[in-house]
mmCIF file with all atom_site columns, C-alpha atoms and ligand atoms in Angstrom:
data_model
loop_
_atom_site.group_PDB
_atom_site.id
_atom_site.type_symbol
_atom_site.label_atom_id
_atom_site.label_alt_id
_atom_site.label_comp_id
_atom_site.label_asym_id
_atom_site.label_entity_id
_atom_site.label_seq_id
_atom_site.pdbx_PDB_ins_code
_atom_site.Cartn_x
_atom_site.Cartn_y
_atom_site.Cartn_z
_atom_site.occupancy
_atom_site.B_iso_or_equiv
_atom_site.pdbx_formal_charge
_atom_site.auth_seq_id
_atom_site.auth_comp_id
_atom_site.auth_asym_id
_atom_site.auth_atom_id
_atom_site.pdbx_PDB_model_num
ATOM   1   C  CA  . MET A 1 1   ? 144.412 170.951 73.667  1.00 84.00 ? 25  MET A CA  1
ATOM   2   C  CA  . TYR A 1 2   ? 146.000 174.042 74.981  1.00 93.00 ? 26  TYR A CA  1
ATOM   3   C  CA  . SER A 1 3   ? 143.963 176.762 76.668  1.00 96.00 ? 27  SER A CA  1
ATOM   4   C  CA  . LYS A 1 4   ? 144.433 180.098 75.330  1.00 97.00 ? 28  LYS A CA  1
ATOM   5   C  CA  . LYS A 1 5   ? 146.035 181.425 78.364  1.00 97.00 ? 29  LYS A CA  1
ATOM   6   C  CA  . VAL A 1 6   ? 148.801 178.727 77.815  1.00 96.00 ? 30  VAL A CA  1
ATOM   7   C  CA  . LEU A 1 7   ? 148.852 179.702 73.884  1.00 97.00 ? 31  LEU A CA  1
ATOM   8   C  CA  . GLU A 1 8   ? 149.477 183.350 74.542  1.00 97.00 ? 32  GLU A CA  1
ATOM   9   C  CA  . HIS A 1 9   ? 152.247 182.715 77.180  1.00 98.00 ? 33  HIS A CA  1
ATOM   10  C  CA  . PHE A 1 10  ? 154.031 180.076 74.780  1.00 97.00 ? 34  PHE A CA  1
ATOM   11  C  CA  . THR A 1 11  ? 153.974 182.320 71.984  1.00 97.00 ? 35  THR A CA  1
ATOM   12  C  CA  . ARG A 1 12  ? 154.743 185.772 73.753  1.00 98.00 ? 36  ARG A CA  1
ATOM   13  C  CA  . PRO A 1 13  ? 156.450 184.839 76.726  1.00 98.00 ? 37  PRO A CA  1
ATOM   14  C  CA  . HIS A 1 14  ? 157.164 187.216 79.607  1.00 98.00 ? 38  HIS A CA  1
ATOM   15  C  CA  . ASN A 1 15  ? 160.425 187.819 81.668  1.00 98.00 ? 39  ASN A CA  1
ATOM   16  C  CA  . GLN A 1 16  ? 162.352 185.737 79.031  1.00 98.00 ? 40  GLN A CA  1
ATOM   17  C  CA  . GLY A 1 17  ? 166.252 185.905 79.227  1.00 98.00 ? 41  GLY A CA  1
ATOM   18  C  CA  . VAL A 1 18  ? 169.392 186.325 81.878  1.00 98.00 ? 42  VAL A CA  1
ATOM   19  C  CA  . ILE A 1 19  ? 169.461 188.669 85.160  1.00 98.00 ? 43  ILE A CA  1
ATOM   20  C  CA  . LYS A 1 20  ? 173.077 189.582 85.459  1.00 96.00 ? 44  LYS A CA  1
ATOM   21  C  CA  . ASN A 1 21  ? 174.739 189.412 88.730  1.00 97.00 ? 45  ASN A CA  1
ATOM   22  C  CA  . PRO A 1 22  ? 171.304 187.498 90.258  1.00 98.00 ? 46  PRO A CA  1
ATOM   23  C  CA  . SER A 1 23  ? 170.556 187.038 93.996  1.00 98.00 ? 47  SER A CA  1
ATOM   24  C  CA  . GLY A 1 24  ? 169.591 183.692 93.177  1.00 98.00 ? 48  GLY A CA  1
ATOM   25  C  CA  . VAL A 1 25  ? 169.449 180.897 90.390  1.00 98.00 ? 49  VAL A CA  1
ATOM   26  C  CA  . GLY A 1 26  ? 167.627 177.965 90.481  1.00 98.00 ? 50  GLY A CA  1
ATOM   27  C  CA  . MET A 1 27  ? 167.693 175.155 87.771  1.00 97.00 ? 51  MET A CA  1
ATOM   28  C  CA  . VAL A 1 28  ? 165.769 172.146 87.883  1.00 96.00 ? 52  VAL A CA  1
ATOM   29  C  CA  . GLY A 1 29  ? 165.687 169.256 85.203  1.00 94.00 ? 53  GLY A CA  1
ATOM   30  C  CA  . ASN A 1 30  ? 162.676 166.925 84.125  1.00 86.00 ? 54  ASN A CA  1
ATOM   31  C  CA  . PRO A 1 31  ? 164.040 163.543 84.263  1.00 82.00 ? 55  PRO A CA  1
ATOM   32  C  CA  . THR A 1 32  ? 160.934 162.109 81.912  1.00 81.00 ? 56  THR A CA  1
ATOM   33  C  CA  . CYS A 1 33  ? 161.660 164.034 78.824  1.00 87.00 ? 57  CYS A CA  1
ATOM   34  C  CA  . GLY A 1 34  ? 165.119 166.186 79.663  1.00 90.00 ? 58  GLY A CA  1
ATOM   35  C  CA  . ASP A 1 35  ? 163.838 169.568 79.608  1.00 92.00 ? 59  ASP A CA  1
ATOM   36  C  CA  . MET A 1 36  ? 165.376 172.125 81.593  1.00 95.00 ? 60  MET A CA  1
ATOM   37  C  CA  . MET A 1 37  ? 164.466 175.854 83.177  1.00 96.00 ? 61  MET A CA  1
ATOM   38  C  CA  . LYS A 1 38  ? 166.610 178.017 84.879  1.00 97.00 ? 62  LYS A CA  1
ATOM   39  C  CA  . ILE A 1 39  ? 164.912 180.874 86.917  1.00 98.00 ? 63  ILE A CA  1
ATOM   40  C  CA  . TYR A 1 40  ? 166.890 183.841 87.779  1.00 98.00 ? 64  TYR A CA  1
ATOM   41  C  CA  . ILE A 1 41  ? 165.731 186.056 90.765  1.00 98.00 ? 65  ILE A CA  1
ATOM   42  C  CA  . LYS A 1 42  ? 166.872 189.609 91.821  1.00 98.00 ? 66  LYS A CA  1
ATOM   43  C  CA  . VAL A 1 43  ? 166.135 190.170 95.859  1.00 98.00 ? 67  VAL A CA  1
ATOM   44  C  CA  . LYS A 1 44  ? 165.269 193.718 97.046  1.00 97.00 ? 68  LYS A CA  1
ATOM   45  C  CA  . LYS A 1 45  ? 164.008 195.071 100.686 1.00 95.00 ? 69  LYS A CA  1
ATOM   46  C  CA  . ASP A 1 46  ? 160.691 196.983 100.639 1.00 93.00 ? 70  ASP A CA  1
ATOM   47  C  CA  . VAL A 1 47  ? 159.451 199.791 102.442 1.00 93.00 ? 71  VAL A CA  1
ATOM   48  C  CA  . LYS A 1 48  ? 158.443 197.337 105.384 1.00 94.00 ? 72  LYS A CA  1
ATOM   49  C  CA  . LYS A 1 49  ? 161.899 195.740 105.329 1.00 95.00 ? 73  LYS A CA  1
ATOM   50  C  CA  . ARG A 1 50  ? 160.741 192.593 103.627 1.00 96.00 ? 74  ARG A CA  1
ATOM   51  C  CA  . GLU A 1 51  ? 162.936 190.784 101.065 1.00 97.00 ? 75  GLU A CA  1
ATOM   52  C  CA  . VAL A 1 52  ? 160.694 190.915 97.912  1.00 98.00 ? 76  VAL A CA  1
ATOM   53  C  CA  . ILE A 1 53  ? 161.400 189.368 94.427  1.00 98.00 ? 77  ILE A CA  1
ATOM   54  C  CA  . SER A 1 54  ? 161.927 192.931 92.718  1.00 98.00 ? 78  SER A CA  1
ATOM   55  C  CA  . ASP A 1 55  ? 162.953 191.325 89.408  1.00 98.00 ? 79  ASP A CA  1
ATOM   56  C  CA  . ILE A 1 56  ? 162.676 187.683 87.817  1.00 98.00 ? 80  ILE A CA  1
ATOM   57  C  CA  . LYS A 1 57  ? 163.677 186.048 84.550  1.00 98.00 ? 81  LYS A CA  1
ATOM   58  C  CA  . PHE A 1 58  ? 164.032 182.535 82.881  1.00 98.00 ? 82  PHE A CA  1
ATOM   59  C  CA  . GLU A 1 59  ? 165.509 180.422 80.138  1.00 97.00 ? 83  GLU A CA  1
ATOM   60  C  CA  . THR A 1 60  ? 163.873 176.891 79.488  1.00 95.00 ? 84  THR A CA  1
ATOM   61  C  CA  . LEU A 1 61  ? 164.505 174.092 76.970  1.00 94.00 ? 85  LEU A CA  1
ATOM   62  C  CA  . GLY A 1 62  ? 161.123 172.589 76.507  1.00 92.00 ? 86  GLY A CA  1
ATOM   63  C  CA  . CYS A 1 63  ? 157.901 172.041 75.349  1.00 93.00 ? 87  CYS A CA  1
ATOM   64  C  CA  . ALA A 1 64  ? 155.041 174.471 75.108  1.00 94.00 ? 88  ALA A CA  1
ATOM   65  C  CA  . SER A 1 65  ? 153.656 173.812 78.436  1.00 94.00 ? 89  SER A CA  1
ATOM   66  C  CA  . ALA A 1 66  ? 157.213 174.289 80.076  1.00 94.00 ? 90  ALA A CA  1
ATOM   67  C  CA  . ILE A 1 67  ? 157.612 177.611 78.353  1.00 96.00 ? 91  ILE A CA  1
ATOM   68  C  CA  . ALA A 1 68  ? 154.232 178.605 79.251  1.00 97.00 ? 92  ALA A CA  1
ATOM   69  C  CA  . THR A 1 69  ? 154.396 177.881 82.970  1.00 96.00 ? 93  THR A CA  1
ATOM   70  C  CA  . SER A 1 70  ? 157.789 179.522 83.216  1.00 97.00 ? 94  SER A CA  1
ATOM   71  C  CA  . SER A 1 71  ? 156.404 182.504 81.887  1.00 98.00 ? 95  SER A CA  1
ATOM   72  C  CA  . MET A 1 72  ? 153.436 182.581 84.038  1.00 98.00 ? 96  MET A CA  1
ATOM   73  C  CA  . ILE A 1 73  ? 155.379 181.686 87.539  1.00 97.00 ? 97  ILE A CA  1
ATOM   74  C  CA  . THR A 1 74  ? 157.384 184.872 86.582  1.00 98.00 ? 98  THR A CA  1
ATOM   75  C  CA  . ASP A 1 75  ? 154.329 186.936 86.342  1.00 98.00 ? 99  ASP A CA  1
ATOM   76  C  CA  . LEU A 1 76  ? 153.142 185.315 89.842  1.00 98.00 ? 100 LEU A CA  1
ATOM   77  C  CA  . ALA A 1 77  ? 156.221 185.393 91.680  1.00 98.00 ? 101 ALA A CA  1
ATOM   78  C  CA  . LYS A 1 78  ? 157.011 189.010 90.586  1.00 98.00 ? 102 LYS A CA  1
ATOM   79  C  CA  . ASN A 1 79  ? 156.759 191.846 93.373  1.00 97.00 ? 103 ASN A CA  1
ATOM   80  C  CA  . LYS A 1 80  ? 156.171 188.581 95.956  1.00 98.00 ? 104 LYS A CA  1
ATOM   81  C  CA  . THR A 1 81  ? 157.805 188.397 99.188  1.00 98.00 ? 105 THR A CA  1
ATOM   82  C  CA  . LEU A 1 82  ? 160.150 185.582 99.653  1.00 98.00 ? 106 LEU A CA  1
ATOM   83  C  CA  . GLU A 1 83  ? 157.768 183.809 101.541 1.00 96.00 ? 107 GLU A CA  1
ATOM   84  C  CA  . GLU A 1 84  ? 154.801 184.345 99.478  1.00 97.00 ? 108 GLU A CA  1
ATOM   85  C  CA  . ALA A 1 85  ? 156.784 183.319 96.312  1.00 98.00 ? 109 ALA A CA  1
ATOM   86  C  CA  . SER A 1 86  ? 157.877 179.796 97.744  1.00 97.00 ? 110 SER A CA  1
ATOM   87  C  CA  . LYS A 1 87  ? 154.235 179.032 98.691  1.00 97.00 ? 111 LYS A CA  1
ATOM   88  C  CA  . ILE A 1 88  ? 153.237 179.213 94.884  1.00 96.00 ? 112 ILE A CA  1
ATOM   89  C  CA  . THR A 1 89  ? 152.403 175.522 93.556  1.00 94.00 ? 113 THR A CA  1
ATOM   90  C  CA  . ARG A 1 90  ? 152.040 173.912 90.018  1.00 92.00 ? 114 ARG A CA  1
ATOM   91  C  CA  . ASN A 1 91  ? 148.812 174.068 90.926  1.00 93.00 ? 115 ASN A CA  1
ATOM   92  C  CA  . ASP A 1 92  ? 148.580 177.713 91.280  1.00 96.00 ? 116 ASP A CA  1
ATOM   93  C  CA  . VAL A 1 93  ? 150.516 178.153 87.956  1.00 95.00 ? 117 VAL A CA  1
ATOM   94  C  CA  . ALA A 1 94  ? 148.271 175.729 86.046  1.00 94.00 ? 118 ALA A CA  1
ATOM   95  C  CA  . GLU A 1 95  ? 145.127 177.416 87.327  1.00 96.00 ? 119 GLU A CA  1
ATOM   96  C  CA  . ALA A 1 96  ? 146.387 181.007 86.622  1.00 97.00 ? 120 ALA A CA  1
ATOM   97  C  CA  . LEU A 1 97  ? 146.897 179.287 82.794  1.00 96.00 ? 121 LEU A CA  1
ATOM   98  C  CA  . GLU A 1 98  ? 143.397 178.328 82.842  1.00 96.00 ? 122 GLU A CA  1
ATOM   99  C  CA  . GLY A 1 99  ? 144.382 174.608 83.051  1.00 95.00 ? 123 GLY A CA  1
ATOM   100 C  CA  . LEU A 1 100 ? 147.017 172.145 81.301  1.00 93.00 ? 124 LEU A CA  1
ATOM   101 C  CA  . PRO A 1 101 ? 146.176 168.584 79.725  1.00 91.00 ? 125 PRO A CA  1
ATOM   102 C  CA  . PRO A 1 102 ? 146.594 166.304 82.334  1.00 89.00 ? 126 PRO A CA  1
ATOM   103 C  CA  . ILE A 1 103 ? 149.600 164.490 80.490  1.00 89.00 ? 127 ILE A CA  1
ATOM   104 C  CA  . LYS A 1 104 ? 151.449 167.887 80.536  1.00 89.00 ? 128 LYS A CA  1
ATOM   105 C  CA  . MET A 1 105 ? 151.015 168.632 84.371  1.00 86.00 ? 129 MET A CA  1
ATOM   106 C  CA  . HIS A 1 106 ? 154.322 167.100 85.134  1.00 85.00 ? 130 HIS A CA  1
ATOM   107 C  CA  . CYS A 1 107 ? 155.689 169.984 83.244  1.00 86.00 ? 131 CYS A CA  1
ATOM   108 C  CA  . SER A 1 108 ? 154.685 172.542 85.635  1.00 86.00 ? 132 SER A CA  1
ATOM   109 C  CA  . ASN A 1 109 ? 156.657 170.996 88.383  1.00 87.00 ? 133 ASN A CA  1
ATOM   110 C  CA  . LEU A 1 110 ? 159.450 172.671 86.787  1.00 91.00 ? 134 LEU A CA  1
ATOM   111 C  CA  . ALA A 1 111 ? 158.372 175.975 87.120  1.00 93.00 ? 135 ALA A CA  1
ATOM   112 C  CA  . ALA A 1 112 ? 157.552 175.861 90.821  1.00 93.00 ? 136 ALA A CA  1
ATOM   113 C  CA  . ASP A 1 113 ? 160.928 173.551 91.668  1.00 95.00 ? 137 ASP A CA  1
ATOM   114 C  CA  . SER A 1 114 ? 163.290 176.371 89.920  1.00 96.00 ? 138 SER A CA  1
ATOM   115 C  CA  . LEU A 1 115 ? 161.608 179.085 91.716  1.00 97.00 ? 139 LEU A CA  1
ATOM   116 C  CA  . ARG A 1 116 ? 162.098 177.081 95.129  1.00 97.00 ? 140 ARG A CA  1
ATOM   117 C  CA  . GLU A 1 117 ? 165.724 176.495 94.018  1.00 98.00 ? 141 GLU A CA  1
ATOM   118 C  CA  . ALA A 1 118 ? 166.173 180.089 93.186  1.00 98.00 ? 142 ALA A CA  1
ATOM   119 C  CA  . ILE A 1 119 ? 165.078 181.210 96.564  1.00 98.00 ? 143 ILE A CA  1
ATOM   120 C  CA  . LYS A 1 120 ? 167.171 178.679 98.329  1.00 98.00 ? 144 LYS A CA  1
ATOM   121 C  CA  . ASP A 1 121 ? 169.974 179.618 96.233  1.00 98.00 ? 145 ASP A CA  1
ATOM   122 C  CA  . TYR A 1 122 ? 169.528 183.249 97.538  1.00 98.00 ? 146 TYR A CA  1
ATOM   123 C  CA  . GLN A 1 123 ? 169.289 182.285 101.381 1.00 97.00 ? 147 GLN A CA  1
ATOM   124 C  CA  . LYS A 1 124 ? 172.432 179.769 100.862 1.00 97.00 ? 148 LYS A CA  1
ATOM   125 C  CA  . LYS A 1 125 ? 174.478 182.819 99.166  1.00 95.00 ? 149 LYS A CA  1
ATOM   126 C  CA  . LYS A 1 126 ? 173.295 185.102 102.030 1.00 92.00 ? 150 LYS A CA  1
ATOM   127 C  CA  . LYS A 1 127 ? 174.257 182.911 104.996 1.00 90.00 ? 151 LYS A CA  1
ATOM   128 C  CA  . GLN A 1 128 ? 178.018 182.641 103.527 1.00 86.00 ? 152 GLN A CA  1
HETATM 129 FE FE1 . FES B 2 .   ? 159.357 168.367 79.378  1.00 95.99 ? 17  FES B FE1 1
HETATM 130 FE FE2 . FES B 2 .   ? 157.095 169.164 78.903  1.00 95.99 ? 17  FES B FE2 1
HETATM 131 S  S1  . FES B 2 .   ? 157.698 167.609 78.079  1.00 95.99 ? 17  FES B S1  1
HETATM 132 S  S2  . FES B 2 .   ? 158.401 169.808 80.449  1.00 95.99 ? 17  FES B S2  1
#
């Protein structure tokens, strides 16, 4: 039922854990199943003075798809500018995982939504 890529990221997730003193944190829960995802980002300026996600980690309490999509979104967002990272969609994540079973597509919302929340959190803190 799961692709090889999903199983790889579920059994050996990338970037799992916490960032101390993060630039932004996003937490989203799935009302249907009660699963939760938290994403931490560290933002730095690159040589062109663009704001880039230099580090990203996740903590997820959820199903295999939720873990795999968390892991994949951290890979997709790392070293991207905030603008590029905020354009990552749930379909991008599902495609990078070589597909998710249709009944599991809702799980990929958590990843894209919590990344956007983390970026929003960073932007809010920056204004203060
Ligand atoms: Fe809850 Fe997948 S069943 S996130």
